[in-house]
Amino acid sequence: MRRIRGWPATLTEPDLLDAPVVLRPARVSDVKVRRAVMAANDSWLRPLNATDPDAPAGAARANPLVAMARRSPALPYLAVARSQWKGRRGIAFSWVVWYGGQFAGDLTVWHILWGPNRSAEVGYWIDERLTGRGIAPTALAMGADYCFKHTGLHRLEAGIQPENTASRRVVEKLGFRDEGTRTGLVHIDGAWRDHVCYAITAEAAPDGLLHRWRNSLATSRAI
Ligand SMILES: CC(C)(COP(=O)(O)OP(=O)(O)OC[C@H]1O[C@@H](n2cnc3c(N)ncnc32)[C@H](O)[C@@H]1OP(=O)(O)O)[C@@H](O)C(=O)NCCC(=O)NCCS
């Protein structure tokens, strides 16, 4: 663990896309809209959700205690407090992504290793109705720059299922390197799934990923 000064951190990119992109640590007031957007995206996101290798399919949904805990009015407060604590302790950084004032998805930096590693994994999703506008690469570039410049992290990894071309494009656009396939890396949607490991280090983008992404967008818009 490591004490992170300046967390919770809100990051704003006002003019790179058609509308501002804001990364903000979750508040209790976000819980309702986040739940509604996740429910609207359920069939799209469910095949990508991690699953418990020991649980029979659907077990978590059938467990009445889990269902009761999820309905508890205390849960949003506990979840937000836990997320803030994790950020301050350098265990995980979680942001909700807003696009033009609209809830758009999540960006999480987790599995953080300090010591001589200073590495972490990234995860993200965007509301399907807002895809194709460059929100995910913008949010990832903002979050990665925060991690490299303000927390002392040195390396970020993204594990992506080979057939998830949309997500592969997100990291490729930012210059993450393809480091090869890790076999049976995560249990997803009921089975062990291979993942392509993409990674980037701080020194590979000395001016930052947002700078790189801005230049690449300017070039493609000029063509
Ligand atoms: C992957 C994901 C985050 C991309 O977000 P995004 O904001 O749409 O990112 P981009 O706008 O840069 O688009 C990335 C690619 O998605 C694809 N794409 C674009 N619009 C799309 C749409 N409406 N529907 C599906 N895919 C689309 C394109 O291949 C695009 O690449 P391109 O710009 O080279 O054409 C989003 O598709 C998502 O949330 N998917 C489900 C969750 C997920 O896969 N998370 C990552 C797990 S590793």
mmCIF file of C-alpha atoms and ligand atoms in Angstrom:
data_model
loop_
_atom_site.group_PDB
_atom_site.id
_atom_site.type_symbol
_atom_site.label_atom_id
_atom_site.label_comp_id
_atom_site.label_asym_id
_atom_site.label_seq_id
_atom_site.Cartn_x
_atom_site.Cartn_y
_atom_site.Cartn_z
ATOM 1 C CA MET A 1 0.000 0.000 0.000
ATOM 2 C CA ARG A 2 1.048 3.593 -0.518
ATOM 3 C CA ARG A 3 -0.551 6.847 0.618
ATOM 4 C CA ILE A 4 -1.779 8.759 -2.452
ATOM 5 C CA ARG A 5 -1.845 12.510 -1.923
ATOM 6 C CA GLY A 6 -4.529 14.292 -3.913
ATOM 7 C CA TRP A 7 -7.023 11.416 -4.027
ATOM 8 C CA PRO A 8 -9.954 11.645 -4.750
ATOM 9 C CA ALA A 9 -8.927 13.211 -8.078
ATOM 10 C CA THR A 10 -11.335 14.589 -10.681
ATOM 11 C CA LEU A 11 -9.871 14.866 -14.191
ATOM 12 C CA THR A 12 -11.357 16.971 -16.985
ATOM 13 C CA GLU A 13 -10.670 17.041 -20.724
ATOM 14 C CA PRO A 14 -12.826 19.923 -22.012
ATOM 15 C CA ASP A 15 -12.385 20.016 -25.768
ATOM 16 C CA LEU A 16 -10.750 16.937 -27.268
ATOM 17 C CA LEU A 17 -14.061 15.297 -28.250
ATOM 18 C CA ASP A 18 -17.424 16.799 -29.219
ATOM 19 C CA ALA A 19 -18.295 17.137 -25.520
ATOM 20 C CA PRO A 20 -16.192 17.327 -22.331
ATOM 21 C CA VAL A 21 -14.969 14.085 -20.743
ATOM 22 C CA VAL A 22 -14.800 14.089 -16.940
ATOM 23 C CA LEU A 23 -13.401 11.319 -14.732
ATOM 24 C CA ARG A 24 -14.710 11.581 -11.201
ATOM 25 C CA PRO A 25 -14.523 9.197 -8.239
ATOM 26 C CA ALA A 26 -18.013 7.802 -7.631
ATOM 27 C CA ARG A 27 -20.453 9.594 -5.309
ATOM 28 C CA VAL A 28 -23.522 8.132 -3.656
ATOM 29 C CA SER A 29 -25.634 10.287 -5.983
ATOM 30 C CA ASP A 30 -24.139 8.429 -8.988
ATOM 31 C CA VAL A 31 -25.352 5.035 -7.857
ATOM 32 C CA LYS A 32 -28.880 5.283 -9.264
ATOM 33 C CA VAL A 33 -27.882 6.417 -12.767
ATOM 34 C CA ARG A 34 -24.977 3.961 -12.872
ATOM 35 C CA ARG A 35 -27.310 1.074 -12.005
ATOM 36 C CA ALA A 36 -29.810 2.163 -14.654
ATOM 37 C CA VAL A 37 -27.144 2.414 -17.377
ATOM 38 C CA MET A 38 -25.639 -0.935 -16.381
ATOM 39 C CA ALA A 39 -29.086 -2.532 -16.515
ATOM 40 C CA ALA A 40 -29.654 -1.075 -19.988
ATOM 41 C CA ASN A 41 -26.289 -2.553 -21.042
ATOM 42 C CA ASP A 42 -26.768 -5.917 -19.310
ATOM 43 C CA SER A 43 -26.978 -8.147 -22.368
ATOM 44 C CA TRP A 44 -23.975 -6.386 -23.903
ATOM 45 C CA LEU A 45 -21.746 -6.459 -20.811
ATOM 46 C CA ARG A 46 -22.730 -9.809 -19.279
ATOM 47 C CA PRO A 47 -20.626 -11.941 -21.669
ATOM 48 C CA LEU A 48 -17.606 -9.903 -20.469
ATOM 49 C CA ASN A 49 -18.274 -10.219 -16.726
ATOM 50 C CA ALA A 50 -15.862 -12.192 -14.543
ATOM 51 C CA THR A 51 -17.491 -15.248 -12.932
ATOM 52 C CA ASP A 52 -16.760 -17.420 -9.890
ATOM 53 C CA PRO A 53 -15.143 -20.674 -11.083
ATOM 54 C CA ASP A 54 -16.696 -22.568 -8.113
ATOM 55 C CA ALA A 55 -20.219 -21.273 -8.532
ATOM 56 C CA PRO A 56 -22.766 -23.062 -10.680
ATOM 57 C CA ALA A 57 -24.152 -20.765 -13.395
ATOM 58 C CA GLY A 58 -26.648 -18.274 -11.936
ATOM 59 C CA ALA A 59 -25.800 -19.125 -8.286
ATOM 60 C CA ALA A 60 -25.024 -15.546 -7.256
ATOM 61 C CA ARG A 61 -28.340 -14.362 -8.646
ATOM 62 C CA ALA A 62 -30.214 -17.093 -6.772
ATOM 63 C CA ASN A 63 -28.543 -16.435 -3.370
ATOM 64 C CA PRO A 64 -31.143 -14.533 -1.286
ATOM 65 C CA LEU A 65 -28.522 -13.090 1.103
ATOM 66 C CA VAL A 66 -26.550 -11.584 -1.766
ATOM 67 C CA ALA A 67 -29.740 -10.232 -3.308
ATOM 68 C CA MET A 68 -30.783 -8.705 0.065
ATOM 69 C CA ALA A 69 -27.346 -7.085 0.581
ATOM 70 C CA ARG A 70 -27.543 -5.558 -2.896
ATOM 71 C CA ARG A 71 -30.892 -3.953 -2.055
ATOM 72 C CA SER A 72 -29.653 -2.478 1.235
ATOM 73 C CA PRO A 73 -29.831 1.352 1.350
ATOM 74 C CA ALA A 74 -26.439 1.292 3.125
ATOM 75 C CA LEU A 75 -24.698 -0.381 0.196
ATOM 76 C CA PRO A 76 -24.018 2.749 -1.939
ATOM 77 C CA TYR A 77 -22.475 4.531 1.077
ATOM 78 C CA LEU A 78 -20.274 1.553 1.899
ATOM 79 C CA ALA A 79 -19.259 1.114 -1.741
ATOM 80 C CA VAL A 80 -18.267 4.782 -2.125
ATOM 81 C CA ALA A 81 -16.375 4.829 1.200
ATOM 82 C CA ARG A 82 -14.541 1.620 0.244
ATOM 83 C CA SER A 83 -13.611 2.976 -3.163
ATOM 84 C CA GLN A 84 -12.270 6.231 -1.637
ATOM 85 C CA TRP A 85 -10.273 4.278 0.942
ATOM 86 C CA LYS A 86 -8.781 2.098 -1.802
ATOM 87 C CA GLY A 87 -7.763 5.189 -3.767
ATOM 88 C CA ARG A 88 -6.140 6.899 -0.797
ATOM 89 C CA ARG A 89 -4.224 3.702 0.016
ATOM 90 C CA GLY A 90 -3.129 3.133 -3.594
ATOM 91 C CA ILE A 91 -5.016 -0.172 -3.847
ATOM 92 C CA ALA A 92 -7.260 0.819 -6.773
ATOM 93 C CA PHE A 93 -8.364 4.003 -8.530
ATOM 94 C CA SER A 94 -11.963 3.991 -9.758
ATOM 95 C CA TRP A 95 -13.606 6.733 -11.752
ATOM 96 C CA VAL A 96 -17.018 7.167 -13.283
ATOM 97 C CA VAL A 97 -16.766 8.616 -16.788
ATOM 98 C CA TRP A 98 -19.038 11.503 -17.781
ATOM 99 C CA TYR A 99 -19.434 12.693 -21.359
ATOM 100 C CA GLY A 100 -21.185 16.022 -21.918
ATOM 101 C CA GLY A 101 -22.735 15.775 -18.450
ATOM 102 C CA GLN A 102 -24.081 12.277 -19.133
ATOM 103 C CA PHE A 103 -22.979 9.140 -17.270
ATOM 104 C CA ALA A 104 -20.938 7.171 -19.829
ATOM 105 C CA GLY A 105 -19.169 4.297 -18.021
ATOM 106 C CA ASP A 106 -16.336 3.366 -15.672
ATOM 107 C CA LEU A 107 -12.541 3.340 -15.669
ATOM 108 C CA THR A 108 -10.693 1.342 -13.011
ATOM 109 C CA VAL A 109 -6.986 0.912 -12.274
ATOM 110 C CA TRP A 110 -6.567 -2.125 -10.032
ATOM 111 C CA HIS A 111 -4.367 -5.096 -9.155
ATOM 112 C CA ILE A 112 -1.826 -2.449 -8.195
ATOM 113 C CA LEU A 113 1.631 -3.686 -7.177
ATOM 114 C CA TRP A 114 3.971 -1.186 -5.537
ATOM 115 C CA GLY A 115 7.516 -2.116 -4.454
ATOM 116 C CA PRO A 116 9.803 -2.753 -7.416
ATOM 117 C CA ASN A 117 6.841 -3.437 -9.772
ATOM 118 C CA ARG A 118 4.777 -0.246 -9.669
ATOM 119 C CA SER A 119 2.360 -1.856 -12.086
ATOM 120 C CA ALA A 120 -1.411 -2.145 -12.406
ATOM 121 C CA GLU A 121 -4.197 -3.377 -14.650
ATOM 122 C CA VAL A 122 -6.834 -1.217 -16.286
ATOM 123 C CA GLY A 123 -10.487 -2.002 -16.946
ATOM 124 C CA TYR A 124 -13.198 0.067 -18.626
ATOM 125 C CA TRP A 125 -16.625 -0.019 -20.208
ATOM 126 C CA ILE A 126 -18.717 2.555 -22.026
ATOM 127 C CA ASP A 127 -22.504 2.714 -22.419
ATOM 128 C CA GLU A 128 -23.158 1.020 -25.770
ATOM 129 C CA ARG A 129 -25.290 4.022 -26.850
ATOM 130 C CA LEU A 130 -22.189 6.263 -26.566
ATOM 131 C CA THR A 131 -19.622 4.002 -28.228
ATOM 132 C CA GLY A 132 -17.627 4.970 -31.291
ATOM 133 C CA ARG A 133 -16.893 8.556 -30.161
ATOM 134 C CA GLY A 134 -13.446 7.957 -28.667
ATOM 135 C CA ILE A 135 -14.653 8.206 -25.062
ATOM 136 C CA ALA A 136 -12.804 5.081 -23.841
ATOM 137 C CA PRO A 137 -9.376 6.005 -25.263
ATOM 138 C CA THR A 138 -9.773 9.557 -23.945
ATOM 139 C CA ALA A 139 -10.739 8.326 -20.468
ATOM 140 C CA LEU A 140 -7.952 5.730 -20.446
ATOM 141 C CA ALA A 141 -5.373 8.313 -21.548
ATOM 142 C CA MET A 142 -6.520 10.685 -18.780
ATOM 143 C CA GLY A 143 -6.418 7.961 -16.126
ATOM 144 C CA ALA A 144 -3.065 6.604 -17.312
ATOM 145 C CA ASP A 145 -1.479 10.066 -17.266
ATOM 146 C CA TYR A 146 -2.756 10.559 -13.711
ATOM 147 C CA CYS A 147 -1.234 7.226 -12.661
ATOM 148 C CA PHE A 148 2.131 7.892 -14.299
ATOM 149 C CA LYS A 149 2.478 11.554 -13.305
ATOM 150 C CA HIS A 150 0.823 11.699 -9.886
ATOM 151 C CA THR A 151 1.006 8.283 -8.252
ATOM 152 C CA GLY A 152 4.392 6.909 -9.323
ATOM 153 C CA LEU A 153 2.993 3.903 -11.185
ATOM 154 C CA HIS A 154 5.328 2.808 -13.958
ATOM 155 C CA ARG A 155 3.473 0.185 -16.016
ATOM 156 C CA LEU A 156 -0.165 -0.383 -16.985
ATOM 157 C CA GLU A 157 -1.560 -3.587 -18.447
ATOM 158 C CA ALA A 158 -4.835 -4.407 -20.165
ATOM 159 C CA GLY A 159 -5.882 -8.040 -20.576
ATOM 160 C CA ILE A 160 -8.339 -8.312 -23.467
ATOM 161 C CA GLN A 161 -10.113 -11.332 -24.922
ATOM 162 C CA PRO A 162 -8.772 -11.861 -28.465
ATOM 163 C CA GLU A 163 -12.165 -11.432 -30.124
ATOM 164 C CA ASN A 164 -12.867 -8.092 -28.365
ATOM 165 C CA THR A 165 -11.680 -5.975 -31.269
ATOM 166 C CA ALA A 166 -13.294 -2.778 -29.948
ATOM 167 C CA SER A 167 -11.267 -2.938 -26.744
ATOM 168 C CA ARG A 168 -8.091 -3.909 -28.582
ATOM 169 C CA ARG A 169 -8.514 -0.806 -30.734
ATOM 170 C CA VAL A 170 -8.777 1.363 -27.597
ATOM 171 C CA VAL A 171 -5.333 0.357 -26.311
ATOM 172 C CA GLU A 172 -3.740 0.163 -29.763
ATOM 173 C CA LYS A 173 -4.777 3.761 -30.442
ATOM 174 C CA LEU A 174 -2.881 4.820 -27.307
ATOM 175 C CA GLY A 175 0.281 2.875 -28.174
ATOM 176 C CA PHE A 176 0.000 -0.050 -25.727
ATOM 177 C CA ARG A 177 2.217 -2.934 -26.941
ATOM 178 C CA ASP A 178 0.820 -6.414 -27.633
ATOM 179 C CA GLU A 179 2.901 -8.647 -25.334
ATOM 180 C CA GLY A 180 1.222 -11.901 -26.324
ATOM 181 C CA THR A 181 -1.541 -14.200 -25.165
ATOM 182 C CA ARG A 182 -1.977 -15.390 -21.571
ATOM 183 C CA THR A 183 -3.807 -18.709 -21.579
ATOM 184 C CA GLY A 184 -6.903 -19.175 -19.385
ATOM 185 C CA LEU A 185 -6.202 -15.896 -17.569
ATOM 186 C CA VAL A 186 -9.669 -15.065 -16.198
ATOM 187 C CA HIS A 187 -12.915 -16.985 -15.624
ATOM 188 C CA ILE A 188 -15.472 -15.059 -17.663
ATOM 189 C CA ASP A 189 -19.062 -15.910 -18.462
ATOM 190 C CA GLY A 190 -18.623 -19.432 -17.096
ATOM 191 C CA ALA A 191 -15.270 -20.493 -18.605
ATOM 192 C CA TRP A 192 -11.529 -19.792 -18.462
ATOM 193 C CA ARG A 193 -10.694 -17.317 -21.211
ATOM 194 C CA ASP A 194 -7.423 -16.467 -22.916
ATOM 195 C CA HIS A 195 -6.463 -12.795 -22.930
ATOM 196 C CA VAL A 196 -4.097 -10.779 -25.073
ATOM 197 C CA CYS A 197 -1.843 -8.802 -22.733
ATOM 198 C CA TYR A 198 -1.295 -5.178 -23.766
ATOM 199 C CA ALA A 199 1.013 -2.932 -21.749
ATOM 200 C CA ILE A 200 2.596 0.497 -21.672
ATOM 201 C CA THR A 201 5.275 2.012 -19.442
ATOM 202 C CA ALA A 202 5.623 5.640 -18.372
ATOM 203 C CA GLU A 203 8.822 6.172 -20.337
ATOM 204 C CA ALA A 204 7.183 4.933 -23.562
ATOM 205 C CA ALA A 205 5.036 8.091 -23.550
ATOM 206 C CA PRO A 206 7.150 10.838 -21.941
ATOM 207 C CA ASP A 207 4.677 13.594 -22.936
ATOM 208 C CA GLY A 208 1.721 11.552 -21.743
ATOM 209 C CA LEU A 209 -0.919 9.435 -23.445
ATOM 210 C CA LEU A 210 -3.422 12.268 -23.757
ATOM 211 C CA HIS A 211 -0.836 14.300 -25.696
ATOM 212 C CA ARG A 212 -0.233 11.331 -27.986
ATOM 213 C CA TRP A 213 -3.963 10.703 -28.448
ATOM 214 C CA ARG A 214 -4.629 14.393 -29.160
ATOM 215 C CA ASN A 215 -1.936 14.373 -31.883
ATOM 216 C CA SER A 216 -3.281 11.206 -33.418
ATOM 217 C CA LEU A 217 -6.850 12.599 -33.507
ATOM 218 C CA ALA A 218 -5.597 15.868 -35.047
ATOM 219 C CA THR A 219 -3.789 13.903 -37.762
ATOM 220 C CA SER A 220 -6.792 11.715 -38.579
ATOM 221 C CA ARG A 221 -9.122 14.758 -38.655
ATOM 222 C CA ALA A 222 -6.767 16.582 -41.027
ATOM 223 C CA ILE A 223 -6.806 13.738 -43.589
HETATM 224 C C1 LIG B 1 -14.371 -1.388 -25.731
HETATM 225 C C2 LIG B 1 -15.128 -0.105 -25.441
HETATM 226 C C3 LIG B 1 -14.778 0.378 -24.044
HETATM 227 C C4 LIG B 1 -14.726 0.948 -26.497
HETATM 228 O O1 LIG B 1 -15.249 2.208 -26.097
HETATM 229 P P1 LIG B 1 -15.452 3.414 -27.160
HETATM 230 O O2 LIG B 1 -15.634 4.651 -26.365
HETATM 231 O O3 LIG B 1 -16.495 3.057 -28.137
HETATM 232 O O4 LIG B 1 -14.048 3.432 -27.909
HETATM 233 P P2 LIG B 1 -13.787 4.028 -29.391
HETATM 234 O O5 LIG B 1 -14.780 5.068 -29.731
HETATM 235 O O6 LIG B 1 -12.352 4.364 -29.439
HETATM 236 O O7 LIG B 1 -14.049 2.786 -30.363
HETATM 237 C C5 LIG B 1 -13.159 1.670 -30.292
HETATM 238 C C6 LIG B 1 -13.553 0.658 -31.355
HETATM 239 O O8 LIG B 1 -14.847 0.166 -31.074
HETATM 240 C C7 LIG B 1 -15.476 -0.192 -32.310
HETATM 241 N N1 LIG B 1 -16.768 0.496 -32.343
HETATM 242 C C8 LIG B 1 -17.010 1.768 -32.638
HETATM 243 N N2 LIG B 1 -18.321 2.038 -32.528
HETATM 244 C C9 LIG B 1 -18.905 0.924 -32.122
HETATM 245 C C10 LIG B 1 -20.244 0.578 -31.828
HETATM 246 N N3 LIG B 1 -21.233 1.456 -31.950
HETATM 247 N N4 LIG B 1 -20.489 -0.671 -31.362
HETATM 248 C C11 LIG B 1 -19.504 -1.561 -31.236
HETATM 249 N N5 LIG B 1 -18.209 -1.281 -31.509
HETATM 250 C C12 LIG B 1 -17.911 -0.062 -31.960
HETATM 251 C C13 LIG B 1 -14.563 0.215 -33.422
HETATM 252 O O9 LIG B 1 -13.831 -0.940 -33.793
HETATM 253 C C14 LIG B 1 -13.645 1.213 -32.752
HETATM 254 O O10 LIG B 1 -12.359 1.238 -33.327
HETATM 255 P P3 LIG B 1 -12.028 2.330 -34.477
HETATM 256 O O11 LIG B 1 -12.181 3.685 -33.843
HETATM 257 O O12 LIG B 1 -10.643 2.005 -34.883
HETATM 258 O O13 LIG B 1 -13.068 2.120 -35.561
HETATM 259 C C15 LIG B 1 -16.658 -0.333 -25.528
HETATM 260 O O14 LIG B 1 -16.941 -0.917 -26.774
HETATM 261 C C16 LIG B 1 -17.174 -1.229 -24.410
HETATM 262 O O15 LIG B 1 -17.481 -0.742 -23.323
HETATM 263 N N6 LIG B 1 -17.273 -2.540 -24.696
HETATM 264 C C17 LIG B 1 -17.821 -3.499 -23.700
HETATM 265 C C18 LIG B 1 -16.949 -3.607 -22.458
HETATM 266 C C19 LIG B 1 -15.526 -3.948 -22.807
HETATM 267 O O16 LIG B 1 -15.235 -4.635 -23.788
HETATM 268 N N7 LIG B 1 -14.618 -3.468 -21.972
HETATM 269 C C20 LIG B 1 -13.202 -3.757 -22.105
HETATM 270 C C21 LIG B 1 -12.909 -5.099 -21.546
HETATM 271 S S1 LIG B 1 -11.197 -5.511 -21.831
#
